[in-house]
Amino acid sequence: MSDPASSSTDSPRSAPGAAPGSTLAVISRRIVGLVKEYYGKGPTNARTYHFGDLVVVLLKGGYTPVERTLIGEGKPESVIEQRAAFQEVMGPRFERVIEEELHRRVVAFMSTMHYDPDLNAELFVLAPQEGGDSDGDAPSETTSERRTEESSGVS
């Protein structure tokens, strides 16, 4: 399968059929792998977007049975608090993935979540690229998608 992602300086592009070895698909797989390894269960879907100095990894699904129970019983704040602490601890590991795959330094990491639907967004701001504009626009922005199997998560 060829990589249908195209270069653009105006807007990010989505590449739903991106080649499994593409850089952004690799980022998605590595972030999902870290979540599974350290959290015990990973997301069912991950998509990585890269636009200029911004990288966003959007993770869908993956609440544990305990978290689903807490949310269902009206205690979503306890899940949000626990996940926020987890993301704070995982930040350096996630940053390392981005830096290794994109060969650019991460200057800021932010994480946010939404519980209905189950979404997490990992946001990375990259150091300006040498020779790039001062506003951070890189010559090429692309997106890629990498799906993970729900059954492959550790429960």
Short mmCIF file of C-alpha atoms in Angstrom, two decimals:
data_model
loop_
_atom_site.label_atom_id
_atom_site.label_comp_id
_atom_site.label_asym_id
_atom_site.label_seq_id
_atom_site.Cartn_x
_atom_site.Cartn_y
_atom_site.Cartn_z
CA MET A 1 0.00 0.00 0.00
CA SER A 2 1.44 3.41 -0.89
CA ASP A 3 1.48 6.39 1.43
CA PRO A 4 -1.22 8.80 0.22
CA ALA A 5 -0.07 11.61 2.52
CA SER A 6 0.73 14.72 0.59
CA SER A 7 2.88 17.70 1.54
CA SER A 8 1.18 20.95 2.36
CA THR A 9 2.08 24.13 4.16
CA ASP A 10 -1.52 25.26 4.62
CA SER A 11 -3.18 22.48 6.59
CA PRO A 12 -2.57 19.03 8.00
CA ARG A 13 -3.60 16.13 5.82
CA SER A 14 -5.03 12.82 6.90
CA ALA A 15 -3.61 9.64 5.47
CA PRO A 16 -6.03 6.89 6.52
CA GLY A 17 -4.20 4.25 4.49
CA ALA A 18 -0.67 5.29 5.40
CA ALA A 19 2.03 2.69 5.00
CA PRO A 20 2.61 0.80 8.28
CA GLY A 21 6.27 1.84 8.33
CA SER A 22 5.67 5.57 7.94
CA THR A 23 7.18 7.75 10.67
CA LEU A 24 3.84 8.89 12.05
CA ALA A 25 2.47 5.35 12.11
CA VAL A 26 5.60 4.30 14.00
CA ILE A 27 5.00 7.10 16.52
CA SER A 28 1.42 5.88 17.01
CA ARG A 29 2.56 2.28 17.53
CA ARG A 30 5.33 3.25 19.96
CA ILE A 31 3.06 5.50 22.08
CA VAL A 32 0.40 2.77 22.18
CA GLY A 33 3.10 0.27 23.17
CA LEU A 34 4.21 2.45 26.07
CA VAL A 35 0.64 2.92 27.29
CA LYS A 36 0.04 -0.84 27.15
CA GLU A 37 3.34 -1.61 28.88
CA TYR A 38 2.95 0.86 31.75
CA TYR A 39 -0.83 1.14 32.10
CA GLY A 40 -1.79 -2.46 31.46
CA LYS A 41 -4.28 -1.69 28.70
CA GLY A 42 -3.86 0.34 25.56
CA PRO A 43 -6.10 2.34 23.29
CA THR A 44 -8.06 0.66 20.50
CA ASN A 45 -7.08 3.33 17.98
CA ALA A 46 -4.31 5.89 17.65
CA ARG A 47 -3.67 8.56 15.07
CA THR A 48 -0.69 10.89 14.92
CA TYR A 49 -0.84 14.33 13.32
CA HIS A 50 2.20 16.49 12.54
CA PHE A 51 1.84 20.10 11.49
CA GLY A 52 4.83 22.44 11.66
CA ASP A 53 6.08 22.46 15.23
CA LEU A 54 3.04 20.60 16.59
CA VAL A 55 2.56 16.84 16.95
CA VAL A 56 -0.70 15.42 18.30
CA VAL A 57 -1.23 11.78 19.12
CA LEU A 58 -4.95 11.11 19.51
CA LEU A 59 -5.72 7.92 21.43
CA LYS A 60 -9.21 6.41 21.40
CA GLY A 61 -10.56 3.75 23.74
CA GLY A 62 -8.68 1.90 26.40
CA TYR A 63 -10.39 2.54 29.70
CA THR A 64 -9.87 -0.28 32.15
CA PRO A 65 -12.89 -2.00 33.73
CA VAL A 66 -12.18 -0.12 36.97
CA GLU A 67 -12.16 3.21 35.15
CA ARG A 68 -15.38 2.39 33.28
CA THR A 69 -17.02 1.46 36.60
CA LEU A 70 -15.93 4.71 38.25
CA ILE A 71 -17.17 6.77 35.29
CA GLY A 72 -20.45 4.85 35.20
CA GLU A 73 -20.99 5.47 38.91
CA GLY A 74 -20.47 9.23 38.58
CA LYS A 75 -16.80 9.44 39.62
CA PRO A 76 -15.08 10.56 36.39
CA GLU A 77 -12.92 13.06 38.28
CA SER A 78 -11.02 10.23 39.97
CA VAL A 79 -10.22 8.68 36.58
CA ILE A 80 -9.17 12.04 35.17
CA GLU A 81 -6.92 12.72 38.18
CA GLN A 82 -5.25 9.30 37.95
CA ARG A 83 -4.73 9.57 34.19
CA ALA A 84 -3.30 13.08 34.56
CA ALA A 85 -0.74 11.77 37.08
CA PHE A 86 0.08 8.88 34.76
CA GLN A 87 0.62 11.21 31.79
CA GLU A 88 2.90 13.41 33.88
CA VAL A 89 5.06 10.39 34.71
CA MET A 90 4.98 9.13 31.10
CA GLY A 91 5.82 12.52 29.53
CA PRO A 92 9.59 11.97 29.23
CA ARG A 93 9.06 8.54 27.66
CA PHE A 94 6.57 9.95 25.15
CA GLU A 95 8.89 12.87 24.36
CA ARG A 96 11.73 10.44 23.67
CA VAL A 97 9.58 8.66 21.05
CA ILE A 98 8.83 11.93 19.24
CA GLU A 99 12.46 13.09 19.34
CA GLU A 100 13.80 9.76 18.10
CA GLU A 101 11.32 9.46 15.25
CA LEU A 102 11.23 13.07 14.05
CA HIS A 103 14.83 14.01 14.95
CA ARG A 104 13.62 17.22 16.60
CA ARG A 105 13.67 18.29 20.22
CA VAL A 106 10.38 18.50 22.14
CA VAL A 107 10.12 21.81 24.02
CA ALA A 108 6.69 21.22 25.57
CA PHE A 109 4.40 18.28 26.30
CA MET A 110 0.73 18.55 27.22
CA SER A 111 -1.83 15.85 27.76
CA THR A 112 -5.57 16.08 27.99
CA MET A 113 -8.44 13.64 28.13
CA HIS A 114 -12.16 13.34 27.58
CA TYR A 115 -14.15 10.48 29.09
CA ASP A 116 -17.30 10.36 26.92
CA PRO A 117 -16.20 9.43 24.35
CA ASP A 118 -12.95 7.93 25.63
CA LEU A 119 -10.22 10.13 24.08
CA ASN A 120 -6.74 11.18 25.11
CA ALA A 121 -4.65 13.75 23.26
CA GLU A 122 -0.91 13.91 23.69
CA LEU A 123 0.41 17.21 22.34
CA PHE A 124 4.06 17.93 21.64
CA VAL A 125 5.56 21.27 20.65
CA LEU A 126 8.82 20.89 18.76
CA ALA A 127 11.80 23.22 18.75
CA PRO A 128 11.83 25.30 15.57
CA GLN A 129 13.45 23.50 12.68
CA GLU A 130 16.70 25.00 11.44
CA GLY A 131 15.95 27.07 8.35
CA GLY A 132 12.20 27.07 9.15
CA ASP A 133 10.01 30.13 9.65
CA SER A 134 9.99 31.77 13.06
CA ASP A 135 6.35 30.75 13.45
CA GLY A 136 7.41 27.12 13.23
CA ASP A 137 5.93 26.20 9.86
CA ALA A 138 7.96 23.36 8.49
CA PRO A 139 8.18 22.76 4.75
CA SER A 140 6.12 19.58 4.97
CA GLU A 141 3.23 18.56 7.19
CA THR A 142 1.59 15.15 7.04
CA THR A 143 -0.62 12.90 9.10
CA SER A 144 -0.81 9.19 9.40
CA GLU A 145 -3.06 6.66 11.06
CA ARG A 146 -2.21 3.45 12.82
CA ARG A 147 -4.98 1.30 14.27
CA THR A 148 -4.37 -1.11 17.11
CA GLU A 149 -6.36 -4.20 17.84
CA GLU A 150 -8.68 -4.00 20.83
CA SER A 151 -7.97 -7.60 21.70
CA SER A 152 -4.21 -7.00 21.85
CA GLY A 153 -4.48 -4.76 24.92
CA VAL A 154 -3.58 -6.24 28.28
CA SER A 155 -6.53 -6.15 30.64
#
